[in-house]
Amino acid sequence: MGKKKKDTMELRFYEVPQGEYVLALLGDNWIRDYGHDESNLHFHNLMEIGYCKNGTGELILNEETKRYEPAMVSIIPQNYPHVTISDIAEGPSYWEYLFFDPMVMIQELYPDNAVMQKKVLQMINRKALFFHEWENRGISVLVKMLMDEMRQKKNHFNDCVRGLLIAFFTELLRMCESDVSEDEVKKKTGVSQITAALDYVRLEYANNIRVEELAKASHMSETHFRRVFESYMNMSPMDYINLMRVQKACDIMKKTNDPMDVVAQKVGFTTTSTFNRNFKKYLNTSPYQWKISPENYERKLLNYNISALKGW
């Protein structure tokens, strides 16, 4: 038990089903030996809510290692490195998960208030939360109700999920606000050194981003930032920015019929030719060909050389 985590990480993309608020990973498929076939920490493009139904082991959250057991809840922000490692001697663990984009809830709660939206996003992405069910009954009940709604999918389940998710998000904000954490004054170590840069890219990918700005957000010199970033992400900052833009472009192309020049502009590419060149780099095809048959190509993006995987 307790494998040594490596410096490089896996970026795993999840997609919330169109027209829904959460992606639910539920049922017997999630009874498994966690962590023993993995070598790296990973992080997600969405917020992860986990509930342990059975089993014991370790949950590594960035630089911290926590013991888990049944009836424990984990709330892991976007871009937050983690891995679950079940105890071999105890057999498989049973976790269930919900994934959602917190910005969807933030925009519903604080419409037309970009300053507040950014402040709230930074607050909830500051650290991962991990606790026994009895330590926060309110959030735990809401998590189980959300999972039950997604499991059963009765009439009007999506409206119910929306209401429960807003209630969950409100309780999460209360928990974050009341959590007087020493993390704010500790010197950042490990991948936490670049978390602010990853958040910056996620928020500003559609704009012109300079590496100098990412270094400033991470409180480093540009030279040192580039070295640290590449040591963890196994790619340059600009390559990461463009990978995010291509992924966002795929999302837009799935959901709209926008012309390619409009898609390119929406995700931050200044010219269509730059968009096409980067799309070809990551997917080995053109945006037009991907649009015709995205299922043939999307896993090429998801298995790019930083191990950007789709889900588990």
PDB file of C-alpha atoms in Angstrom:
ATOM      1  CA  MET A   1       0.000   0.000   0.000  1.00  0.00           C
ATOM      2  CA  GLY A   2       1.099   3.569  -0.534  1.00  0.00           C
ATOM      3  CA  LYS A   3       2.871   3.728  -3.876  1.00  0.00           C
ATOM      4  CA  LYS A   4       5.209   6.605  -4.436  1.00  0.00           C
ATOM      5  CA  LYS A   5       3.663   9.309  -6.561  1.00  0.00           C
ATOM      6  CA  LYS A   6       5.592  10.638  -9.521  1.00  0.00           C
ATOM      7  CA  ASP A   7       6.153  14.205 -10.549  1.00  0.00           C
ATOM      8  CA  THR A   8       4.282  14.138 -13.851  1.00  0.00           C
ATOM      9  CA  MET A   9       0.492  13.969 -13.845  1.00  0.00           C
ATOM     10  CA  GLU A  10      -2.386  12.868 -16.018  1.00  0.00           C
ATOM     11  CA  LEU A  11      -4.969  15.369 -17.186  1.00  0.00           C
ATOM     12  CA  ARG A  12      -8.335  13.617 -17.487  1.00  0.00           C
ATOM     13  CA  PHE A  13     -11.196  15.158 -19.398  1.00  0.00           C
ATOM     14  CA  TYR A  14     -14.812  14.525 -18.504  1.00  0.00           C
ATOM     15  CA  GLU A  15     -17.864  15.706 -20.380  1.00  0.00           C
ATOM     16  CA  VAL A  16     -21.198  16.491 -18.736  1.00  0.00           C
ATOM     17  CA  PRO A  17     -24.004  15.084 -20.935  1.00  0.00           C
ATOM     18  CA  GLN A  18     -25.592  17.785 -23.040  1.00  0.00           C
ATOM     19  CA  GLY A  19     -28.628  19.308 -21.330  1.00  0.00           C
ATOM     20  CA  GLU A  20     -27.683  17.953 -17.892  1.00  0.00           C
ATOM     21  CA  TYR A  21     -25.846  19.475 -14.926  1.00  0.00           C
ATOM     22  CA  VAL A  22     -23.697  16.598 -13.700  1.00  0.00           C
ATOM     23  CA  LEU A  23     -21.920  13.511 -14.960  1.00  0.00           C
ATOM     24  CA  ALA A  24     -22.588  10.594 -12.584  1.00  0.00           C
ATOM     25  CA  LEU A  25     -20.295   7.569 -12.288  1.00  0.00           C
ATOM     26  CA  LEU A  26     -22.391   5.177 -10.239  1.00  0.00           C
ATOM     27  CA  GLY A  27     -22.927   1.485  -9.654  1.00  0.00           C
ATOM     28  CA  ASP A  28     -20.950  -1.733  -9.482  1.00  0.00           C
ATOM     29  CA  ASN A  29     -18.459  -0.643 -12.147  1.00  0.00           C
ATOM     30  CA  TRP A  30     -16.837   1.539  -9.499  1.00  0.00           C
ATOM     31  CA  ILE A  31     -16.083  -1.369  -7.190  1.00  0.00           C
ATOM     32  CA  ARG A  32     -12.418  -1.813  -8.004  1.00  0.00           C
ATOM     33  CA  ASP A  33      -8.833  -1.888  -6.823  1.00  0.00           C
ATOM     34  CA  TYR A  34      -8.007   1.784  -7.081  1.00  0.00           C
ATOM     35  CA  GLY A  35      -4.564   3.094  -7.828  1.00  0.00           C
ATOM     36  CA  HIS A  36      -2.629  -0.122  -8.298  1.00  0.00           C
ATOM     37  CA  ASP A  37      -2.505   0.107 -12.087  1.00  0.00           C
ATOM     38  CA  GLU A  38      -1.682   3.828 -12.096  1.00  0.00           C
ATOM     39  CA  SER A  39       1.676   5.536 -11.769  1.00  0.00           C
ATOM     40  CA  ASN A  40       0.725   9.198 -11.552  1.00  0.00           C
ATOM     41  CA  LEU A  41      -1.453  11.683  -9.809  1.00  0.00           C
ATOM     42  CA  HIS A  42      -4.195  13.018 -12.068  1.00  0.00           C
ATOM     43  CA  PHE A  43      -6.462  16.021 -12.218  1.00  0.00           C
ATOM     44  CA  HIS A  44      -9.739  16.840 -13.944  1.00  0.00           C
ATOM     45  CA  ASN A  45     -11.280  19.626 -15.965  1.00  0.00           C
ATOM     46  CA  LEU A  46     -14.386  19.389 -13.729  1.00  0.00           C
ATOM     47  CA  MET A  47     -15.015  19.435  -9.976  1.00  0.00           C
ATOM     48  CA  GLU A  48     -15.223  15.916  -8.509  1.00  0.00           C
ATOM     49  CA  ILE A  49     -17.507  14.807  -5.676  1.00  0.00           C
ATOM     50  CA  GLY A  50     -16.769  11.341  -4.318  1.00  0.00           C
ATOM     51  CA  TYR A  51     -18.605   9.181  -1.770  1.00  0.00           C
ATOM     52  CA  CYS A  52     -16.968   6.056  -0.352  1.00  0.00           C
ATOM     53  CA  LYS A  53     -19.549   3.302   0.101  1.00  0.00           C
ATOM     54  CA  ASN A  54     -17.119   0.540   1.055  1.00  0.00           C
ATOM     55  CA  GLY A  55     -13.416  -0.205   1.435  1.00  0.00           C
ATOM     56  CA  THR A  56     -10.339   1.437   2.904  1.00  0.00           C
ATOM     57  CA  GLY A  57      -7.183   2.959   1.549  1.00  0.00           C
ATOM     58  CA  GLU A  58      -5.420   6.233   0.890  1.00  0.00           C
ATOM     59  CA  LEU A  59      -6.561   9.345  -0.908  1.00  0.00           C
ATOM     60  CA  ILE A  60      -3.580  11.448  -1.961  1.00  0.00           C
ATOM     61  CA  LEU A  61      -4.542  15.090  -2.326  1.00  0.00           C
ATOM     62  CA  ASN A  62      -1.619  16.988  -3.813  1.00  0.00           C
ATOM     63  CA  GLU A  63       0.994  16.885  -1.023  1.00  0.00           C
ATOM     64  CA  GLU A  64      -1.241  15.266   1.617  1.00  0.00           C
ATOM     65  CA  THR A  65      -2.124  11.618   2.196  1.00  0.00           C
ATOM     66  CA  LYS A  66      -5.457  10.873   3.896  1.00  0.00           C
ATOM     67  CA  ARG A  67      -6.913   7.554   5.061  1.00  0.00           C
ATOM     68  CA  TYR A  68     -10.396   6.775   3.768  1.00  0.00           C
ATOM     69  CA  GLU A  69     -13.120   4.421   4.932  1.00  0.00           C
ATOM     70  CA  PRO A  70     -16.874   4.031   4.256  1.00  0.00           C
ATOM     71  CA  ALA A  71     -19.166   7.062   4.605  1.00  0.00           C
ATOM     72  CA  MET A  72     -16.495   9.616   3.690  1.00  0.00           C
ATOM     73  CA  VAL A  73     -16.976  12.452   1.201  1.00  0.00           C
ATOM     74  CA  SER A  74     -14.330  14.038  -1.020  1.00  0.00           C
ATOM     75  CA  ILE A  75     -14.748  17.337  -2.878  1.00  0.00           C
ATOM     76  CA  ILE A  76     -11.861  17.908  -5.267  1.00  0.00           C
ATOM     77  CA  PRO A  77     -11.539  21.132  -7.285  1.00  0.00           C
ATOM     78  CA  GLN A  78     -10.666  21.399 -10.945  1.00  0.00           C
ATOM     79  CA  ASN A  79      -6.948  21.114 -11.678  1.00  0.00           C
ATOM     80  CA  TYR A  80      -6.255  19.581  -8.259  1.00  0.00           C
ATOM     81  CA  PRO A  81      -3.875  16.584  -8.361  1.00  0.00           C
ATOM     82  CA  HIS A  82      -5.010  13.460  -6.561  1.00  0.00           C
ATOM     83  CA  VAL A  83      -5.157   9.680  -6.702  1.00  0.00           C
ATOM     84  CA  THR A  84      -7.061   6.979  -4.804  1.00  0.00           C
ATOM     85  CA  ILE A  85      -5.171   3.870  -3.649  1.00  0.00           C
ATOM     86  CA  SER A  86      -7.190   1.065  -2.093  1.00  0.00           C
ATOM     87  CA  ASP A  87      -5.771  -1.327   0.500  1.00  0.00           C
ATOM     88  CA  ILE A  88      -4.770  -4.515  -1.290  1.00  0.00           C
ATOM     89  CA  ALA A  89      -5.349  -6.690   1.757  1.00  0.00           C
ATOM     90  CA  GLU A  90      -8.913  -5.394   2.192  1.00  0.00           C
ATOM     91  CA  GLY A  91      -9.986  -6.028  -1.404  1.00  0.00           C
ATOM     92  CA  PRO A  92     -11.724  -3.612  -3.813  1.00  0.00           C
ATOM     93  CA  SER A  93     -13.181  -0.292  -2.691  1.00  0.00           C
ATOM     94  CA  TYR A  94     -16.555   1.085  -3.771  1.00  0.00           C
ATOM     95  CA  TRP A  95     -16.635   4.782  -4.641  1.00  0.00           C
ATOM     96  CA  GLU A  96     -19.286   6.704  -6.556  1.00  0.00           C
ATOM     97  CA  TYR A  97     -18.671  10.057  -8.210  1.00  0.00           C
ATOM     98  CA  LEU A  98     -20.326  13.188  -9.542  1.00  0.00           C
ATOM     99  CA  PHE A  99     -18.585  15.659 -11.838  1.00  0.00           C
ATOM    100  CA  PHE A 100     -19.798  19.161 -12.675  1.00  0.00           C
ATOM    101  CA  ASP A 101     -18.573  22.506 -13.909  1.00  0.00           C
ATOM    102  CA  PRO A 102     -18.725  24.891 -10.927  1.00  0.00           C
ATOM    103  CA  MET A 103     -18.797  27.897 -13.246  1.00  0.00           C
ATOM    104  CA  VAL A 104     -22.292  26.887 -14.388  1.00  0.00           C
ATOM    105  CA  MET A 105     -23.569  27.217 -10.810  1.00  0.00           C
ATOM    106  CA  ILE A 106     -21.537  30.355 -10.144  1.00  0.00           C
ATOM    107  CA  GLN A 107     -23.024  32.092 -13.172  1.00  0.00           C
ATOM    108  CA  GLU A 108     -26.537  31.150 -12.058  1.00  0.00           C
ATOM    109  CA  LEU A 109     -25.917  32.408  -8.529  1.00  0.00           C
ATOM    110  CA  TYR A 110     -24.065  35.599  -9.537  1.00  0.00           C
ATOM    111  CA  PRO A 111     -25.248  36.589 -13.020  1.00  0.00           C
ATOM    112  CA  ASP A 112     -23.611  39.653 -14.603  1.00  0.00           C
ATOM    113  CA  ASN A 113     -21.058  39.907 -11.792  1.00  0.00           C
ATOM    114  CA  ALA A 114     -17.715  38.810 -13.212  1.00  0.00           C
ATOM    115  CA  VAL A 115     -15.756  40.021 -10.191  1.00  0.00           C
ATOM    116  CA  MET A 116     -17.824  37.944  -7.772  1.00  0.00           C
ATOM    117  CA  GLN A 117     -17.739  34.954 -10.093  1.00  0.00           C
ATOM    118  CA  LYS A 118     -13.950  34.982 -10.148  1.00  0.00           C
ATOM    119  CA  LYS A 119     -13.725  35.457  -6.379  1.00  0.00           C
ATOM    120  CA  VAL A 120     -16.051  32.532  -5.663  1.00  0.00           C
ATOM    121  CA  LEU A 121     -14.269  30.278  -8.150  1.00  0.00           C
ATOM    122  CA  GLN A 122     -10.925  31.009  -6.509  1.00  0.00           C
ATOM    123  CA  MET A 123     -12.400  30.288  -3.089  1.00  0.00           C
ATOM    124  CA  ILE A 124     -13.795  26.858  -3.922  1.00  0.00           C
ATOM    125  CA  ASN A 125     -10.718  25.865  -5.928  1.00  0.00           C
ATOM    126  CA  ARG A 126      -8.337  26.735  -3.096  1.00  0.00           C
ATOM    127  CA  LYS A 127      -8.156  23.257  -1.597  1.00  0.00           C
ATOM    128  CA  ALA A 128      -9.732  19.814  -1.608  1.00  0.00           C
ATOM    129  CA  LEU A 129     -12.168  18.888   1.164  1.00  0.00           C
ATOM    130  CA  PHE A 130     -12.350  15.434   2.740  1.00  0.00           C
ATOM    131  CA  PHE A 131     -14.493  14.486   5.717  1.00  0.00           C
ATOM    132  CA  HIS A 132     -16.651  11.838   7.379  1.00  0.00           C
ATOM    133  CA  GLU A 133     -20.349  11.998   6.589  1.00  0.00           C
ATOM    134  CA  TRP A 134     -21.195  12.896  10.197  1.00  0.00           C
ATOM    135  CA  GLU A 135     -18.823  15.890  10.100  1.00  0.00           C
ATOM    136  CA  ASN A 136     -21.070  17.713   7.626  1.00  0.00           C
ATOM    137  CA  ARG A 137     -24.519  16.146   7.451  1.00  0.00           C
ATOM    138  CA  GLY A 138     -25.896  18.885   5.207  1.00  0.00           C
ATOM    139  CA  ILE A 139     -23.457  18.405   2.338  1.00  0.00           C
ATOM    140  CA  SER A 140     -23.428  14.614   2.754  1.00  0.00           C
ATOM    141  CA  VAL A 141     -27.213  14.344   2.481  1.00  0.00           C
ATOM    142  CA  LEU A 142     -27.224  16.550  -0.616  1.00  0.00           C
ATOM    143  CA  VAL A 143     -24.491  14.443  -2.240  1.00  0.00           C
ATOM    144  CA  LYS A 144     -26.448  11.220  -1.684  1.00  0.00           C
ATOM    145  CA  MET A 145     -29.669  12.831  -2.922  1.00  0.00           C
ATOM    146  CA  LEU A 146     -27.884  13.997  -6.074  1.00  0.00           C
ATOM    147  CA  MET A 147     -26.541  10.502  -6.677  1.00  0.00           C
ATOM    148  CA  ASP A 148     -29.989   8.960  -6.147  1.00  0.00           C
ATOM    149  CA  GLU A 149     -31.585  11.398  -8.613  1.00  0.00           C
ATOM    150  CA  MET A 150     -28.938  10.574 -11.234  1.00  0.00           C
ATOM    151  CA  ARG A 151     -29.300   6.857 -10.537  1.00  0.00           C
ATOM    152  CA  GLN A 152     -33.083   6.794 -10.933  1.00  0.00           C
ATOM    153  CA  LYS A 153     -33.612   9.615 -13.444  1.00  0.00           C
ATOM    154  CA  LYS A 154     -37.318   9.960 -12.754  1.00  0.00           C
ATOM    155  CA  ASN A 155     -39.521  12.552 -14.447  1.00  0.00           C
ATOM    156  CA  HIS A 156     -38.128  16.074 -14.019  1.00  0.00           C
ATOM    157  CA  PHE A 157     -34.895  14.701 -12.533  1.00  0.00           C
ATOM    158  CA  ASN A 158     -32.843  17.422 -14.219  1.00  0.00           C
ATOM    159  CA  ASP A 159     -34.823  20.198 -12.496  1.00  0.00           C
ATOM    160  CA  CYS A 160     -34.374  18.400  -9.182  1.00  0.00           C
ATOM    161  CA  VAL A 161     -30.644  17.971  -9.800  1.00  0.00           C
ATOM    162  CA  ARG A 162     -30.330  21.676 -10.551  1.00  0.00           C
ATOM    163  CA  GLY A 163     -31.996  22.590  -7.270  1.00  0.00           C
ATOM    164  CA  LEU A 164     -29.938  20.109  -5.258  1.00  0.00           C
ATOM    165  CA  LEU A 165     -26.737  21.258  -6.930  1.00  0.00           C
ATOM    166  CA  ILE A 166     -27.451  24.902  -6.078  1.00  0.00           C
ATOM    167  CA  ALA A 167     -28.108  23.858  -2.465  1.00  0.00           C
ATOM    168  CA  PHE A 168     -24.903  21.797  -2.423  1.00  0.00           C
ATOM    169  CA  PHE A 169     -22.929  24.666  -3.911  1.00  0.00           C
ATOM    170  CA  THR A 170     -24.292  27.094  -1.323  1.00  0.00           C
ATOM    171  CA  GLU A 171     -23.274  24.740   1.495  1.00  0.00           C
ATOM    172  CA  LEU A 172     -19.860  24.340  -0.119  1.00  0.00           C
ATOM    173  CA  LEU A 173     -19.380  28.113  -0.120  1.00  0.00           C
ATOM    174  CA  ARG A 174     -20.310  28.257   3.560  1.00  0.00           C
ATOM    175  CA  MET A 175     -17.816  25.517   4.307  1.00  0.00           C
ATOM    176  CA  CYS A 176     -15.043  27.249   2.362  1.00  0.00           C
ATOM    177  CA  GLU A 177     -15.749  30.606   4.006  1.00  0.00           C
ATOM    178  CA  SER A 178     -15.668  29.143   7.513  1.00  0.00           C
ATOM    179  CA  ASP A 179     -12.537  27.096   6.892  1.00  0.00           C
ATOM    180  CA  VAL A 180      -9.706  29.166   8.346  1.00  0.00           C
ATOM    181  CA  SER A 181      -6.872  27.418   6.562  1.00  0.00           C
ATOM    182  CA  GLU A 182      -3.157  27.754   7.127  1.00  0.00           C
ATOM    183  CA  ASP A 183      -2.616  26.921   3.489  1.00  0.00           C
ATOM    184  CA  GLU A 184      -2.799  30.606   2.598  1.00  0.00           C
ATOM    185  CA  VAL A 185       0.374  31.394   4.520  1.00  0.00           C
ATOM    186  CA  LYS A 186       2.324  28.219   3.801  1.00  0.00           C
ATOM    187  CA  LYS A 187       4.915  28.181   1.069  1.00  0.00           C
ATOM    188  CA  LYS A 188       3.539  26.296  -1.893  1.00  0.00           C
ATOM    189  CA  THR A 189       5.291  23.091  -2.879  1.00  0.00           C
ATOM    190  CA  GLY A 190       4.863  20.442  -5.527  1.00  0.00           C
ATOM    191  CA  VAL A 191       2.346  20.985  -8.280  1.00  0.00           C
ATOM    192  CA  SER A 192       0.522  23.558  -6.138  1.00  0.00           C
ATOM    193  CA  GLN A 193       3.178  25.967  -7.389  1.00  0.00           C
ATOM    194  CA  ILE A 194       1.450  26.106 -10.774  1.00  0.00           C
ATOM    195  CA  THR A 195      -2.198  25.692  -9.717  1.00  0.00           C
ATOM    196  CA  ALA A 196      -2.830  29.421 -10.103  1.00  0.00           C
ATOM    197  CA  ALA A 197      -1.476  29.252 -13.656  1.00  0.00           C
ATOM    198  CA  LEU A 198      -3.740  26.306 -14.529  1.00  0.00           C
ATOM    199  CA  ASP A 199      -6.728  28.215 -13.167  1.00  0.00           C
ATOM    200  CA  TYR A 200      -5.679  31.297 -15.125  1.00  0.00           C
ATOM    201  CA  VAL A 201      -5.605  29.314 -18.378  1.00  0.00           C
ATOM    202  CA  ARG A 202      -8.996  27.762 -17.675  1.00  0.00           C
ATOM    203  CA  LEU A 203     -10.549  31.200 -17.181  1.00  0.00           C
ATOM    204  CA  GLU A 204      -8.669  33.171 -19.842  1.00  0.00           C
ATOM    205  CA  TYR A 205      -8.000  30.647 -22.642  1.00  0.00           C
ATOM    206  CA  ALA A 206     -10.095  32.706 -25.078  1.00  0.00           C
ATOM    207  CA  ASN A 207      -7.850  35.737 -24.564  1.00  0.00           C
ATOM    208  CA  ASN A 208      -4.245  36.424 -25.474  1.00  0.00           C
ATOM    209  CA  ILE A 209      -2.238  34.784 -22.678  1.00  0.00           C
ATOM    210  CA  ARG A 210       1.459  35.465 -22.184  1.00  0.00           C
ATOM    211  CA  VAL A 211       3.667  33.119 -20.225  1.00  0.00           C
ATOM    212  CA  GLU A 212       4.801  36.171 -18.278  1.00  0.00           C
ATOM    213  CA  GLU A 213       1.245  36.505 -16.914  1.00  0.00           C
ATOM    214  CA  LEU A 214       1.168  32.864 -15.810  1.00  0.00           C
ATOM    215  CA  ALA A 215       4.519  33.270 -14.069  1.00  0.00           C
ATOM    216  CA  LYS A 216       3.256  36.383 -12.297  1.00  0.00           C
ATOM    217  CA  ALA A 217       0.116  34.545 -11.140  1.00  0.00           C
ATOM    218  CA  SER A 218       2.393  31.823  -9.735  1.00  0.00           C
ATOM    219  CA  HIS A 219       4.745  34.372  -8.104  1.00  0.00           C
ATOM    220  CA  MET A 220       7.794  33.162 -10.047  1.00  0.00           C
ATOM    221  CA  SER A 221      10.217  34.527 -12.564  1.00  0.00           C
ATOM    222  CA  GLU A 222       9.313  33.511 -16.103  1.00  0.00           C
ATOM    223  CA  THR A 223      12.410  31.324 -16.454  1.00  0.00           C
ATOM    224  CA  HIS A 224      11.769  29.471 -13.215  1.00  0.00           C
ATOM    225  CA  PHE A 225       8.060  29.120 -14.007  1.00  0.00           C
ATOM    226  CA  ARG A 226       8.776  27.524 -17.384  1.00  0.00           C
ATOM    227  CA  ARG A 227      11.106  25.021 -15.753  1.00  0.00           C
ATOM    228  CA  VAL A 228       8.650  24.112 -12.979  1.00  0.00           C
ATOM    229  CA  PHE A 229       5.673  23.933 -15.347  1.00  0.00           C
ATOM    230  CA  GLU A 230       7.413  21.617 -17.808  1.00  0.00           C
ATOM    231  CA  SER A 231       8.699  19.371 -15.004  1.00  0.00           C
ATOM    232  CA  TYR A 232       5.126  18.660 -13.888  1.00  0.00           C
ATOM    233  CA  MET A 233       3.102  18.943 -17.079  1.00  0.00           C
ATOM    234  CA  ASN A 234       5.630  17.417 -19.482  1.00  0.00           C
ATOM    235  CA  MET A 235       4.890  20.183 -21.969  1.00  0.00           C
ATOM    236  CA  SER A 236       5.480  23.903 -22.356  1.00  0.00           C
ATOM    237  CA  PRO A 237       2.985  26.480 -21.027  1.00  0.00           C
ATOM    238  CA  MET A 238       2.015  27.517 -24.559  1.00  0.00           C
ATOM    239  CA  ASP A 239       1.450  23.922 -25.618  1.00  0.00           C
ATOM    240  CA  TYR A 240      -0.853  23.492 -22.618  1.00  0.00           C
ATOM    241  CA  ILE A 241      -2.763  26.676 -23.495  1.00  0.00           C
ATOM    242  CA  ASN A 242      -3.270  25.512 -27.067  1.00  0.00           C
ATOM    243  CA  LEU A 243      -4.302  22.026 -25.936  1.00  0.00           C
ATOM    244  CA  MET A 244      -6.985  23.616 -23.754  1.00  0.00           C
ATOM    245  CA  ARG A 245      -8.130  25.729 -26.693  1.00  0.00           C
ATOM    246  CA  VAL A 246      -8.416  22.696 -28.964  1.00  0.00           C
ATOM    247  CA  GLN A 247     -10.409  20.849 -26.295  1.00  0.00           C
ATOM    248  CA  LYS A 248     -12.751  23.834 -25.911  1.00  0.00           C
ATOM    249  CA  ALA A 249     -13.086  24.014 -29.694  1.00  0.00           C
ATOM    250  CA  CYS A 250     -14.195  20.373 -29.749  1.00  0.00           C
ATOM    251  CA  ASP A 251     -16.857  21.178 -27.161  1.00  0.00           C
ATOM    252  CA  ILE A 252     -18.134  24.098 -29.246  1.00  0.00           C
ATOM    253  CA  MET A 253     -18.198  22.069 -32.453  1.00  0.00           C
ATOM    254  CA  LYS A 254     -20.228  19.335 -30.745  1.00  0.00           C
ATOM    255  CA  LYS A 255     -22.831  21.795 -29.521  1.00  0.00           C
ATOM    256  CA  THR A 256     -23.060  24.366 -32.332  1.00  0.00           C
ATOM    257  CA  ASN A 257     -22.838  24.753 -36.072  1.00  0.00           C
ATOM    258  CA  ASP A 258     -20.557  27.795 -35.868  1.00  0.00           C
ATOM    259  CA  PRO A 259     -18.199  28.315 -38.810  1.00  0.00           C
ATOM    260  CA  MET A 260     -14.592  27.328 -38.137  1.00  0.00           C
ATOM    261  CA  ASP A 261     -13.376  30.931 -38.108  1.00  0.00           C
ATOM    262  CA  VAL A 262     -15.917  31.723 -35.382  1.00  0.00           C
ATOM    263  CA  VAL A 263     -14.875  28.656 -33.358  1.00  0.00           C
ATOM    264  CA  ALA A 264     -11.233  29.683 -33.692  1.00  0.00           C
ATOM    265  CA  GLN A 265     -11.993  33.163 -32.419  1.00  0.00           C
ATOM    266  CA  LYS A 266     -14.102  31.895 -29.508  1.00  0.00           C
ATOM    267  CA  VAL A 267     -11.291  29.749 -28.127  1.00  0.00           C
ATOM    268  CA  GLY A 268      -8.512  32.285 -28.533  1.00  0.00           C
ATOM    269  CA  PHE A 269      -6.807  31.500 -31.833  1.00  0.00           C
ATOM    270  CA  THR A 270      -6.110  34.749 -33.649  1.00  0.00           C
ATOM    271  CA  THR A 271      -6.347  33.238 -37.141  1.00  0.00           C
ATOM    272  CA  THR A 272      -8.069  30.247 -38.665  1.00  0.00           C
ATOM    273  CA  SER A 273      -4.745  28.996 -39.998  1.00  0.00           C
ATOM    274  CA  THR A 274      -3.289  28.964 -36.457  1.00  0.00           C
ATOM    275  CA  PHE A 275      -6.372  27.092 -35.286  1.00  0.00           C
ATOM    276  CA  ASN A 276      -6.037  24.538 -38.080  1.00  0.00           C
ATOM    277  CA  ARG A 277      -2.322  24.063 -37.427  1.00  0.00           C
ATOM    278  CA  ASN A 278      -2.793  23.413 -33.708  1.00  0.00           C
ATOM    279  CA  PHE A 279      -5.819  21.185 -34.283  1.00  0.00           C
ATOM    280  CA  LYS A 280      -3.734  19.120 -36.702  1.00  0.00           C
ATOM    281  CA  LYS A 281      -0.893  18.974 -34.168  1.00  0.00           C
ATOM    282  CA  TYR A 282      -3.015  17.463 -31.416  1.00  0.00           C
ATOM    283  CA  LEU A 283      -5.574  15.448 -33.392  1.00  0.00           C
ATOM    284  CA  ASN A 284      -3.772  14.752 -36.663  1.00  0.00           C
ATOM    285  CA  THR A 285      -6.832  15.857 -38.616  1.00  0.00           C
ATOM    286  CA  SER A 286      -8.562  19.076 -39.607  1.00  0.00           C
ATOM    287  CA  PRO A 287     -11.367  20.707 -37.610  1.00  0.00           C
ATOM    288  CA  TYR A 288     -13.713  20.073 -40.517  1.00  0.00           C
ATOM    289  CA  GLN A 289     -12.967  16.343 -40.585  1.00  0.00           C
ATOM    290  CA  TRP A 290     -13.350  16.139 -36.809  1.00  0.00           C
ATOM    291  CA  LYS A 291     -16.686  17.944 -37.040  1.00  0.00           C
ATOM    292  CA  ILE A 292     -17.969  15.377 -39.536  1.00  0.00           C
ATOM    293  CA  SER A 293     -17.099  12.428 -37.315  1.00  0.00           C
ATOM    294  CA  PRO A 294     -15.762  13.480 -33.885  1.00  0.00           C
ATOM    295  CA  GLU A 295     -16.066   9.994 -32.381  1.00  0.00           C
ATOM    296  CA  ASN A 296     -13.274   8.818 -34.705  1.00  0.00           C
ATOM    297  CA  TYR A 297     -10.828  11.400 -33.453  1.00  0.00           C
ATOM    298  CA  GLU A 298     -11.538  12.596 -29.929  1.00  0.00           C
ATOM    299  CA  ARG A 299      -9.464   9.943 -28.189  1.00  0.00           C
ATOM    300  CA  LYS A 300      -6.405  11.172 -30.081  1.00  0.00           C
ATOM    301  CA  LEU A 301      -6.776  14.421 -28.163  1.00  0.00           C
ATOM    302  CA  LEU A 302      -7.491  12.624 -24.916  1.00  0.00           C
ATOM    303  CA  ASN A 303      -4.334  10.548 -25.197  1.00  0.00           C
ATOM    304  CA  TYR A 304      -1.998  13.370 -26.082  1.00  0.00           C
ATOM    305  CA  ASN A 305       1.537  13.068 -24.717  1.00  0.00           C
ATOM    306  CA  ILE A 306       0.761  14.530 -21.290  1.00  0.00           C
ATOM    307  CA  SER A 307      -1.526  11.539 -20.794  1.00  0.00           C
ATOM    308  CA  ALA A 308      -4.672  13.640 -21.155  1.00  0.00           C
ATOM    309  CA  LEU A 309      -7.124  10.807 -20.660  1.00  0.00           C
ATOM    310  CA  LYS A 310     -10.878  10.686 -20.914  1.00  0.00           C
ATOM    311  CA  GLY A 311     -12.179   9.611 -17.562  1.00  0.00           C
ATOM    312  CA  TRP A 312     -10.790   6.475 -15.956  1.00  0.00           C
TER     313      TRP A 312
END
